[in-house]
């Protein structure tokens, strides 16, 4: 019940296209859903996060869509650029509890120029 | 804001020795710090959670006597890998979160690459 399932494992998108990464969770106590971007040899960097009281959050080219009833959320990267090539992790936590992040398995995104 | 640093960024040690990794929150008070390890092409695995001034809480399967965690202040946590062995070689990453200025997001350090020979 603590798992967060992420797909796809890898993704190749042409420059200018839309990259979509999906995550699903089971624990209804989760109330915080961040996305992290990680480059090789670096720590993860917080990209964007959403709380379950909204269905969508947009920051620049990055959008989170959240479906509470389906227990799914996704990251959309619009106008994908080669610099977006990285590994992306979704995560979930319960801010009212231990605040431990449960990570998805990661998606290796490659943007072809 | 919300910067977390780690030191060292990489370390090589001989089997049987101990290594200490520092994690610092530079511009906020970290009431809670987390330690993760990450193997190549894998996700982050939480090792332990530490709150300032109290003992760390370890995840199932993590040896607390091998991975010593100290959170002595609101800006510093340390992870000591004792009697390191080659299988302890990994990428160790800390993160910090705090109630200061509503910082409940986890901000991650740049990671420490440990190689045990």
Coordinates of N, CA and C in Angstrom, one line a residue:
Chain A
X1 N 0.8 -1.2 0.0 CA 0.0 0.0 0.0 C 0.9 1.3 0.0
X2 N 2.1 1.1 0.3 CA 3.0 2.2 0.4 C 3.7 2.5 -1.0
X3 N 3.4 1.7 -2.0 CA 4.1 1.8 -3.3 C 3.5 2.9 -4.1
X4 N 4.4 3.5 -4.9 CA 4.0 4.4 -5.9 C 4.6 3.8 -7.2
X5 N 3.7 3.6 -8.2 CA 4.1 2.9 -9.4 C 4.2 4.0 -10.5
X6 N 5.4 4.0 -11.2 CA 5.7 5.0 -12.2 C 5.9 4.4 -13.5
X7 N 5.4 5.0 -14.5 CA 5.6 4.5 -15.9 C 5.6 5.7 -16.9
X8 N 6.3 5.6 -18.0 CA 7.1 4.4 -18.4 C 8.5 4.4 -17.7
X9 N 9.3 3.4 -17.9 CA 10.6 3.3 -17.3 C 11.6 4.2 -18.1
X10 N 11.3 4.3 -19.4 CA 12.2 5.2 -20.2 C 11.3 5.8 -21.3
X11 N 11.7 7.0 -21.8 CA 10.8 7.7 -22.7 C 11.7 8.5 -23.6
X12 N 11.5 8.4 -24.9 CA 12.2 9.2 -25.9 C 11.2 10.2 -26.6
X13 N 11.5 11.4 -26.6 CA 10.6 12.4 -27.1 C 11.4 13.4 -28.0
X14 N 10.8 13.8 -29.1 CA 11.4 14.7 -30.0 C 11.4 16.1 -29.4
X15 N 12.4 16.9 -29.7 CA 12.4 18.3 -29.3 C 11.1 19.0 -29.7
X16 N 10.6 19.7 -28.7 CA 9.3 20.4 -29.0 C 8.1 19.7 -28.7
X17 N 8.2 18.4 -28.4 CA 7.1 17.5 -28.1 C 6.7 17.6 -26.7
X18 N 5.7 16.8 -26.4 CA 5.2 16.8 -25.0 C 5.6 15.4 -24.3
X19 N 6.2 15.5 -23.2 CA 6.6 14.4 -22.4 C 5.6 14.1 -21.3
X20 N 5.2 12.9 -21.2 CA 4.2 12.6 -20.2 C 4.6 11.4 -19.4
X21 N 4.6 11.5 -18.1 CA 5.0 10.5 -17.2 C 3.9 10.3 -16.1
X22 N 3.6 9.1 -15.9 CA 2.4 8.7 -15.1 C 2.8 8.0 -13.8
X23 N 2.1 8.3 -12.7 CA 2.3 7.6 -11.4 C 0.9 7.3 -10.8
X24 N 0.9 6.2 -10.1 CA -0.3 5.7 -9.4 C 0.1 5.3 -8.0
X25 N -0.8 5.6 -7.1 CA -0.6 5.3 -5.7 C -1.8 4.6 -5.1
X26 N -1.6 4.0 -3.9 CA -2.7 3.2 -3.3 C -3.1 3.8 -1.9
X27 N -2.1 4.4 -1.2 CA -2.4 4.9 0.1 C -3.2 6.2 0.1
X28 N -4.4 6.2 0.5 CA -5.3 7.4 0.4 C -4.8 8.4 1.5
X29 N -3.9 8.1 2.4 CA -3.4 9.1 3.3 C -2.4 10.0 2.7
X30 N -1.9 9.7 1.6 CA -0.9 10.6 0.9 C -1.6 11.9 0.6
X31 N -0.9 13.0 0.9 CA -1.5 14.3 0.7 C -0.6 15.3 0.1
X32 N 0.5 14.8 -0.5 CA 1.6 15.7 -1.1 C 2.3 14.9 -2.1
X33 N 2.3 15.4 -3.3 CA 2.8 14.7 -4.5 C 3.8 15.5 -5.3
X34 N 5.1 15.4 -5.0 CA 6.1 16.1 -5.7 C 6.7 15.3 -6.9
X35 N 7.3 16.1 -7.8 CA 8.1 15.5 -8.8 C 9.5 16.0 -8.7
X36 N 10.5 15.1 -8.9 CA 11.9 15.5 -8.8 C 12.6 15.2 -10.1
X37 N 13.5 16.0 -10.4 CA 14.4 15.9 -11.6 C 15.8 15.6 -11.2
X38 N 16.4 14.5 -11.7 CA 17.7 14.2 -11.3 C 18.6 14.0 -12.5
X39 N 19.8 14.7 -12.5 CA 20.8 14.6 -13.5 C 21.8 13.6 -13.0
X40 N 22.6 12.9 -13.9 CA 23.6 11.9 -13.4 C 24.6 12.5 -12.5
X41 N 24.8 11.8 -11.3 CA 25.7 12.2 -10.4 C 25.3 13.4 -9.5
X42 N 24.0 13.8 -9.6 CA 23.5 14.9 -8.8 C 22.3 14.4 -7.9
X43 N 22.0 15.2 -6.9 CA 20.9 14.9 -6.1 C 19.6 15.3 -6.8
X44 N 18.5 14.8 -6.4 CA 17.2 15.2 -7.0 C 16.9 16.6 -6.7
X45 N 16.3 17.3 -7.7 CA 15.8 18.7 -7.5 C 14.3 18.7 -7.6
X46 N 13.7 19.4 -6.6 CA 12.2 19.5 -6.6 C 11.8 20.3 -7.9
X47 N 10.9 19.8 -8.6 CA 10.5 20.4 -9.9 C 9.1 21.1 -9.7
X48 N 8.2 20.4 -9.2 CA 6.8 20.9 -9.0 C 6.1 19.9 -8.1
X49 N 5.2 20.4 -7.3 CA 4.4 19.5 -6.4 C 3.0 20.0 -6.3
X50 N 2.1 19.0 -5.9 CA 0.7 19.3 -5.9 C 0.1 18.7 -4.6
X51 N -0.9 19.4 -4.1 CA -1.7 18.8 -3.0 C -3.0 18.3 -3.6
X52 N -3.7 17.4 -2.9 CA -4.9 16.8 -3.5 C -6.1 17.7 -3.6
X53 N -6.0 18.9 -3.1 CA -7.2 19.8 -3.2 C -7.4 20.5 -4.6
X54 N -6.4 20.3 -5.4 CA -6.5 20.8 -6.8 C -6.2 19.7 -7.8
X55 N -6.7 19.9 -9.0 CA -6.6 18.8 -10.0 C -5.5 19.1 -11.0
X56 N -5.0 20.3 -11.0 CA -3.9 20.6 -11.9 C -3.1 21.8 -11.3
X57 N -1.8 21.7 -11.6 CA -0.9 22.8 -11.2 C 0.2 23.0 -12.3
X58 N 0.4 24.2 -12.7 CA 1.2 24.5 -13.8 C 2.3 25.5 -13.4
X59 N 3.6 25.2 -13.8 CA 4.7 26.1 -13.5 C 5.5 26.1 -14.8
X60 N 5.4 27.1 -15.5 CA 6.2 27.2 -16.8 C 5.8 26.1 -17.7
X61 N 6.7 25.3 -18.2 CA 6.4 24.2 -19.1 C 6.0 22.9 -18.4
X62 N 6.0 23.0 -17.1 CA 5.7 21.7 -16.3 C 4.3 21.8 -15.7
X63 N 3.5 20.8 -15.9 CA 2.2 20.7 -15.4 C 2.0 19.4 -14.7
X64 N 1.4 19.4 -13.5 CA 0.9 18.2 -12.8 C -0.6 18.1 -13.0
X65 N -1.0 16.9 -13.4 CA -2.4 16.6 -13.4 C -2.7 15.6 -12.4
X66 N -3.7 15.8 -11.6 CA -4.0 15.0 -10.4 C -5.4 14.5 -10.5
X67 N -5.6 13.2 -10.3 CA -6.9 12.5 -10.3 C -7.1 11.8 -9.0
X68 N -7.8 12.4 -8.1 CA -7.9 11.8 -6.7 C -8.7 10.5 -6.7
X69 N -9.7 10.5 -7.5 CA -10.6 9.3 -7.5 C -9.9 8.1 -8.1
X70 N -9.0 8.3 -9.1 CA -8.3 7.3 -9.7 C -7.0 7.0 -9.0
X71 N -6.6 7.9 -8.1 CA -5.3 7.8 -7.4 C -4.2 7.7 -8.4
X72 N -4.2 8.7 -9.3 CA -3.2 8.8 -10.3 C -2.8 10.3 -10.4
X73 N -1.5 10.5 -10.8 CA -1.1 11.8 -11.1 C 0.0 11.7 -12.2
X74 N 0.1 12.8 -12.9 CA 1.1 12.7 -14.1 C 1.8 14.1 -14.2
X75 N 2.9 14.0 -14.9 CA 3.8 15.1 -15.2 C 3.8 15.3 -16.7
X76 N 3.4 16.5 -17.1 CA 3.5 16.9 -18.5 C 4.6 17.9 -18.7
X77 N 5.5 17.7 -19.6 CA 6.5 18.7 -20.0 C 6.2 19.1 -21.4
X78 N 5.8 20.4 -21.5 CA 5.5 20.9 -22.8 C 6.8 21.4 -23.5
X79 N 6.7 21.5 -24.8 CA 7.9 22.0 -25.6 C 9.2 21.4 -25.0
X80 N 9.3 20.1 -25.0 CA 10.4 19.4 -24.4 C 11.7 19.8 -25.1
X81 N 12.7 20.1 -24.3 CA 14.0 20.5 -24.8 C 15.1 19.5 -24.4
X82 N 16.2 19.4 -25.2 CA 17.3 18.5 -24.8 C 17.8 18.6 -23.4
X83 N 17.8 19.9 -22.9 CA 18.2 20.1 -21.5 C 17.3 19.4 -20.5
X84 N 16.1 19.0 -20.9 CA 15.2 18.3 -20.0 C 15.5 16.8 -19.9
X85 N 16.5 16.4 -20.7 CA 16.9 15.0 -20.6 C 17.5 14.7 -19.2
X86 N 16.8 13.8 -18.5 CA 17.2 13.5 -17.1 C 16.3 12.4 -16.6
X87 N 16.5 12.0 -15.4 CA 15.6 11.0 -14.8 C 14.6 11.7 -13.9
X88 N 13.3 11.4 -14.0 CA 12.3 12.0 -13.3 C 11.7 11.0 -12.3
X89 N 11.5 11.5 -11.1 CA 10.9 10.6 -10.0 C 9.6 11.3 -9.5
X90 N 8.5 10.6 -9.5 CA 7.4 11.0 -8.7 C 7.5 10.5 -7.3
X91 N 6.8 11.1 -6.4 CA 6.8 10.7 -5.0 C 5.5 11.1 -4.3
X92 N 5.3 10.5 -3.2 CA 4.1 10.8 -2.4 C 4.5 10.8 -0.9
X93 N 3.8 11.6 -0.1 CA 4.0 11.5 1.3 C 2.7 12.0 2.0
X94 N 2.7 11.7 3.3 CA 1.7 12.2 4.2 C 2.3 13.3 5.1
X95 N 1.9 14.5 4.8 CA 2.5 15.7 5.5 C 2.1 15.7 7.0
X96 N 0.9 15.1 7.2 CA 0.4 15.0 8.6 C 1.1 13.9 9.4
X97 N 1.8 13.0 8.7 CA 2.4 11.9 9.4 C 3.9 12.1 9.4
X98 N 4.6 11.0 9.1 CA 6.1 11.0 9.2 C 6.8 11.8 8.1
X99 N 6.0 12.2 7.1 CA 6.5 13.0 6.0 C 7.5 12.3 5.1
X100 N 7.6 11.0 5.3 CA 8.5 10.2 4.5 C 8.0 10.2 3.0
X101 N 9.0 10.4 2.1 CA 8.6 10.3 0.7 C 8.7 8.9 0.2
X102 N 7.7 8.5 -0.5 CA 7.7 7.2 -1.2 C 7.9 7.5 -2.7
X103 N 9.0 7.0 -3.2 CA 9.4 7.3 -4.6 C 8.9 6.3 -5.6
X104 N 8.6 6.8 -6.8 CA 8.4 5.9 -7.9 C 9.7 5.3 -8.4
X105 N 9.6 4.5 -9.4 CA 10.8 3.8 -9.8 C 11.7 4.7 -10.7
X106 N 11.2 5.8 -11.2 CA 11.9 6.7 -12.0 C 11.7 6.5 -13.5
X107 N 11.8 7.5 -14.3 CA 11.6 7.5 -15.7 C 12.8 8.2 -16.3
X108 N 13.6 7.5 -17.2 CA 14.7 8.1 -17.9 C 14.2 8.8 -19.1
X109 N 14.2 10.1 -19.2 CA 13.7 10.9 -20.3 C 14.8 11.3 -21.2
X110 N 14.7 11.1 -22.5 CA 15.6 11.5 -23.5 C 14.9 12.4 -24.5
X111 N 15.4 13.6 -24.7 CA 14.8 14.5 -25.7 C 15.8 14.6 -26.9
X112 N 15.3 14.1 -28.0 CA 16.2 14.1 -29.2 C 16.1 15.5 -29.9
X113 N 17.2 16.0 -30.2 CA 17.2 17.3 -30.9 C 16.7 17.3 -32.3
Chain B
X1 N 16.5 30.1 -2.1 CA 16.4 29.5 -0.7 C 16.3 28.0 -0.7
X2 N 16.3 27.4 0.5 CA 16.2 26.0 0.7 C 17.3 25.2 0.0
X3 N 18.5 25.6 0.5 CA 19.7 24.9 -0.1 C 20.2 23.9 0.9
X4 N 20.5 22.7 0.4 CA 21.1 21.7 1.3 C 22.5 21.3 0.7
X5 N 23.5 21.2 1.5 CA 24.8 20.8 1.0 C 25.2 19.5 1.6
X6 N 26.1 18.9 1.0 CA 26.7 17.6 1.5 C 28.2 17.7 1.3
X7 N 28.9 17.0 2.3 CA 30.4 17.0 2.2 C 30.8 15.7 2.8
X8 N 31.7 15.0 2.1 CA 32.3 15.3 0.8 C 31.4 15.0 -0.3
X9 N 31.7 15.4 -1.5 CA 30.9 15.0 -2.7 C 31.3 13.6 -3.2
X10 N 32.5 13.2 -2.9 CA 32.9 11.8 -3.2 C 34.0 11.4 -2.2
X11 N 34.0 10.1 -1.9 CA 35.1 9.6 -1.0 C 35.4 8.2 -1.4
X12 N 36.7 7.9 -1.3 CA 37.1 6.5 -1.5 C 37.8 6.0 -0.2
X13 N 37.4 4.9 0.3 CA 38.0 4.4 1.5 C 38.3 2.9 1.4
X14 N 39.1 2.4 2.3 CA 39.5 1.0 2.3 C 38.5 0.2 3.2
X15 N 38.3 -1.0 2.8 CA 37.4 -1.9 3.5 C 37.8 -2.0 5.0
X16 N 36.8 -1.8 5.8 CA 37.0 -1.9 7.3 C 37.2 -0.5 8.0
X17 N 37.3 0.5 7.2 CA 37.4 1.8 7.8 C 36.0 2.5 7.9
X18 N 35.9 3.6 8.6 CA 34.7 4.3 8.7 C 34.7 5.6 8.0
X19 N 33.6 6.0 7.5 CA 33.5 7.3 6.7 C 32.3 8.1 7.2
X20 N 32.5 9.4 7.4 CA 31.5 10.3 7.8 C 31.1 11.3 6.7
X21 N 29.7 11.4 6.5 CA 29.2 12.3 5.5 C 28.3 13.3 6.2
X22 N 28.6 14.6 5.9 CA 27.8 15.7 6.5 C 26.7 16.2 5.6
X23 N 25.6 16.6 6.2 CA 24.5 17.2 5.5 C 24.1 18.4 6.2
X24 N 24.1 19.6 5.5 CA 23.8 20.8 6.1 C 22.7 21.6 5.3
X25 N 21.7 22.1 6.1 CA 20.7 23.0 5.5 C 21.3 24.4 5.7
X26 N 21.5 25.1 4.6 CA 22.2 26.4 4.6 C 21.4 27.6 4.9
X27 N 20.1 27.6 4.6 CA 19.3 28.8 4.7 C 18.0 28.5 5.4
X28 N 17.8 27.4 6.1 CA 16.6 27.2 6.8 C 16.9 26.2 7.9
X29 N 16.0 26.1 8.9 CA 16.2 25.2 10.0 C 15.5 23.9 9.7
X30 N 16.3 22.9 9.6 CA 15.8 21.5 9.2 C 15.4 20.7 10.5
X31 N 14.1 20.7 10.7 CA 13.7 19.9 11.9 C 13.8 18.4 11.6
X32 N 13.7 18.1 10.4 CA 13.8 16.7 10.0 C 14.8 16.5 8.8
X33 N 15.6 15.5 8.9 CA 16.5 15.2 7.8 C 16.4 13.7 7.5
X34 N 16.5 13.4 6.2 CA 16.4 12.1 5.7 C 17.7 11.6 5.0
X35 N 18.0 10.4 5.2 CA 19.1 9.8 4.4 C 18.7 8.7 3.5
X36 N 19.2 8.8 2.3 CA 18.8 7.8 1.2 C 20.1 7.3 0.7
X37 N 20.0 6.1 0.1 CA 21.0 5.6 -0.8 C 20.4 5.2 -2.1
X38 N 21.3 5.4 -3.1 CA 20.8 5.1 -4.5 C 21.8 4.3 -5.3
X39 N 21.4 3.2 -5.8 CA 22.3 2.4 -6.6 C 22.1 2.8 -8.1
X40 N 23.1 2.5 -8.9 CA 23.0 3.0 -10.3 C 21.7 2.6 -11.0
X41 N 21.1 3.6 -11.6 CA 19.9 3.4 -12.4 C 18.7 2.9 -11.6
X42 N 18.7 3.1 -10.3 CA 17.6 2.8 -9.4 C 17.1 4.0 -8.7
X43 N 16.0 3.7 -8.0 CA 15.3 4.8 -7.3 C 16.0 5.1 -6.0
X44 N 15.6 6.0 -5.3 CA 16.1 6.3 -3.9 C 15.5 5.4 -2.9
X45 N 16.3 4.9 -2.0 CA 15.8 4.1 -1.0 C 16.1 4.8 0.4
X46 N 15.0 5.0 1.1 CA 15.1 5.7 2.4 C 15.8 4.8 3.4
X47 N 16.8 5.3 4.0 CA 17.5 4.6 5.1 C 17.0 4.9 6.5
X48 N 16.9 6.2 6.7 CA 16.5 6.6 8.1 C 16.0 8.1 8.1
X49 N 15.3 8.4 9.1 CA 14.8 9.7 9.3 C 15.3 10.2 10.7
X50 N 15.8 11.4 10.7 CA 16.4 11.9 11.9 C 15.7 13.3 12.2
X51 N 15.4 13.4 13.5 CA 14.8 14.7 14.0 C 15.9 15.3 14.9
X52 N 16.0 16.6 14.9 CA 17.0 17.3 15.7 C 16.8 16.9 17.2
X53 N 17.9 16.5 17.8 CA 18.0 16.2 19.2 C 17.4 14.8 19.6
X54 N 17.0 14.0 18.7 CA 16.5 12.7 19.0 C 17.1 11.6 18.2
X55 N 16.9 10.4 18.6 CA 17.5 9.3 17.8 C 16.9 9.1 16.5
X56 N 17.7 8.6 15.5 CA 17.1 8.4 14.2 C 16.2 7.2 14.2
X57 N 15.3 7.2 13.2 CA 14.4 6.1 13.0 C 14.8 5.4 11.7
X58 N 15.2 4.2 11.8 CA 15.7 3.5 10.7 C 14.6 2.7 9.9
X59 N 14.8 2.6 8.6 CA 13.9 1.7 7.9 C 14.2 0.3 8.1
X60 N 13.2 -0.5 7.8 CA 13.4 -2.0 8.0 C 14.5 -2.5 7.1
X61 N 15.4 -3.3 7.7 CA 16.5 -3.8 6.9 C 17.8 -3.0 6.9
X62 N 17.7 -1.8 7.5 CA 18.9 -0.9 7.5 C 19.6 -1.1 8.9
X63 N 20.8 -1.5 8.9 CA 21.5 -1.7 10.2 C 21.9 -0.4 10.9
X64 N 21.3 -0.2 12.0 CA 21.5 1.1 12.7 C 22.9 1.1 13.3
X65 N 23.5 0.0 13.6 CA 24.9 0.0 14.2 C 25.9 0.2 13.1
X66 N 25.5 0.0 11.8 CA 26.5 0.2 10.7 C 26.4 1.6 10.2
X67 N 25.2 2.1 10.1 CA 24.9 3.5 9.6 C 24.5 4.4 10.7
X68 N 25.5 5.0 11.3 CA 25.2 5.9 12.5 C 24.8 7.3 12.1
X69 N 23.7 7.7 12.6 CA 23.1 9.0 12.2 C 23.0 9.9 13.4
X70 N 23.6 11.1 13.3 CA 23.5 12.1 14.3 C 22.9 13.4 13.8
X71 N 21.9 13.9 14.5 CA 21.3 15.2 14.1 C 21.4 16.2 15.2
X72 N 22.6 16.7 15.4 CA 22.9 17.4 16.6 C 22.4 18.8 16.6
X73 N 22.1 19.4 15.4 CA 21.6 20.8 15.4 C 20.6 20.9 14.3
X74 N 19.9 22.0 14.2 CA 18.9 22.2 13.2 C 19.4 22.4 11.8
X75 N 20.7 22.5 11.7 CA 21.3 22.6 10.4 C 22.3 21.6 10.0
X76 N 22.5 20.6 10.8 CA 23.5 19.6 10.5 C 23.1 18.2 10.9
X77 N 23.2 17.3 10.0 CA 23.1 15.8 10.3 C 24.3 15.1 9.7
X78 N 24.7 14.1 10.4 CA 25.9 13.3 9.8 C 25.5 11.8 9.7
X79 N 26.0 11.2 8.7 CA 25.9 9.8 8.5 C 27.3 9.2 8.5
X80 N 27.5 8.2 9.4 CA 28.8 7.5 9.5 C 28.6 6.1 9.1
X81 N 29.3 5.7 8.1 CA 29.3 4.3 7.6 C 30.5 3.6 8.3
X82 N 30.1 2.7 9.2 CA 31.2 2.1 10.0 C 31.6 0.8 9.4
X83 N 32.9 0.4 9.6 CA 33.4 -0.8 9.0 C 32.9 -1.0 7.6
X84 N 33.2 -0.1 6.7 CA 32.7 -0.1 5.4 C 33.2 -1.3 4.6
X85 N 32.3 -1.8 3.8 CA 32.7 -2.9 2.9 C 32.3 -2.6 1.4
X86 N 32.9 -3.3 0.5 CA 32.6 -2.9 -0.9 C 31.1 -2.8 -1.3
X87 N 30.3 -3.6 -0.6 CA 28.8 -3.6 -0.9 C 28.2 -2.3 -0.4
X88 N 28.9 -1.6 0.4 CA 28.4 -0.3 0.9 C 28.6 0.8 -0.1
X89 N 29.3 0.5 -1.2 CA 29.6 1.5 -2.2 C 28.3 1.9 -2.8
X90 N 28.0 3.2 -2.8 CA 26.7 3.7 -3.3 C 26.7 5.2 -3.4
X91 N 25.6 5.8 -3.8 CA 25.4 7.2 -3.8 C 24.5 7.5 -2.6
X92 N 25.0 8.3 -1.7 CA 24.2 8.6 -0.5 C 23.7 10.1 -0.6
X93 N 22.5 10.2 -0.4 CA 21.8 11.5 -0.5 C 21.0 11.9 0.7
X94 N 21.2 13.1 1.2 CA 20.4 13.5 2.3 C 19.3 14.5 1.8
X95 N 18.3 14.7 2.6 CA 17.3 15.7 2.3 C 16.9 16.3 3.6
X96 N 16.3 17.5 3.5 CA 15.9 18.2 4.7 C 14.6 18.9 4.5
X97 N 13.9 19.0 5.6 CA 12.6 19.6 5.6 C 12.4 20.3 6.9
X98 N 11.6 21.4 7.0 CA 11.5 22.1 8.2 C 10.2 22.9 8.3
X99 N 9.9 23.4 9.4 CA 8.7 24.2 9.6 C 9.0 25.7 9.4
X100 N 10.2 26.0 9.3 CA 10.6 27.4 9.2 C 10.1 27.9 7.9
X101 N 9.4 29.0 7.8 CA 8.9 29.6 6.6 C 8.0 28.6 5.8
X102 N 7.4 27.7 6.5 CA 6.5 26.7 5.9 C 7.3 25.8 4.9
X103 N 8.5 25.5 5.2 CA 9.3 24.7 4.3 C 8.9 23.2 4.6
X104 N 7.9 22.7 4.0 CA 7.6 21.3 4.3 C 8.1 20.4 3.1
X105 N 8.4 21.0 2.0 CA 9.0 20.2 0.9 C 10.3 19.7 1.4
X106 N 10.7 18.5 0.8 CA 12.0 18.0 1.0 C 13.0 18.5 0.0
X107 N 14.1 19.1 0.4 CA 15.1 19.6 -0.5 C 16.3 18.7 -0.3
X108 N 16.8 18.3 -1.4 CA 17.9 17.3 -1.4 C 19.3 17.9 -1.6
X109 N 20.3 17.3 -1.0 CA 21.6 17.6 -1.2 C 22.1 17.1 -2.5
X110 N 23.4 17.4 -2.9 CA 23.9 17.0 -4.1 C 24.4 15.5 -4.1
X111 N 24.4 14.9 -3.0 CA 24.8 13.5 -2.9 C 26.3 13.3 -2.6
X112 N 26.6 12.2 -2.1 CA 28.0 11.8 -1.8 C 28.3 10.4 -2.4
X113 N 29.2 10.3 -3.3 CA 29.6 9.0 -3.9 C 30.6 8.3 -3.1
X114 N 30.2 7.2 -2.5 CA 31.1 6.4 -1.7 C 31.6 5.2 -2.4
X115 N 32.9 5.0 -2.5 CA 33.5 3.8 -3.1 C 34.4 3.2 -2.0
X116 N 34.1 1.9 -1.7 CA 34.9 1.2 -0.8 C 35.7 0.2 -1.5
X117 N 37.0 0.2 -1.3 CA 37.9 -0.7 -2.1 C 38.4 -1.8 -1.2

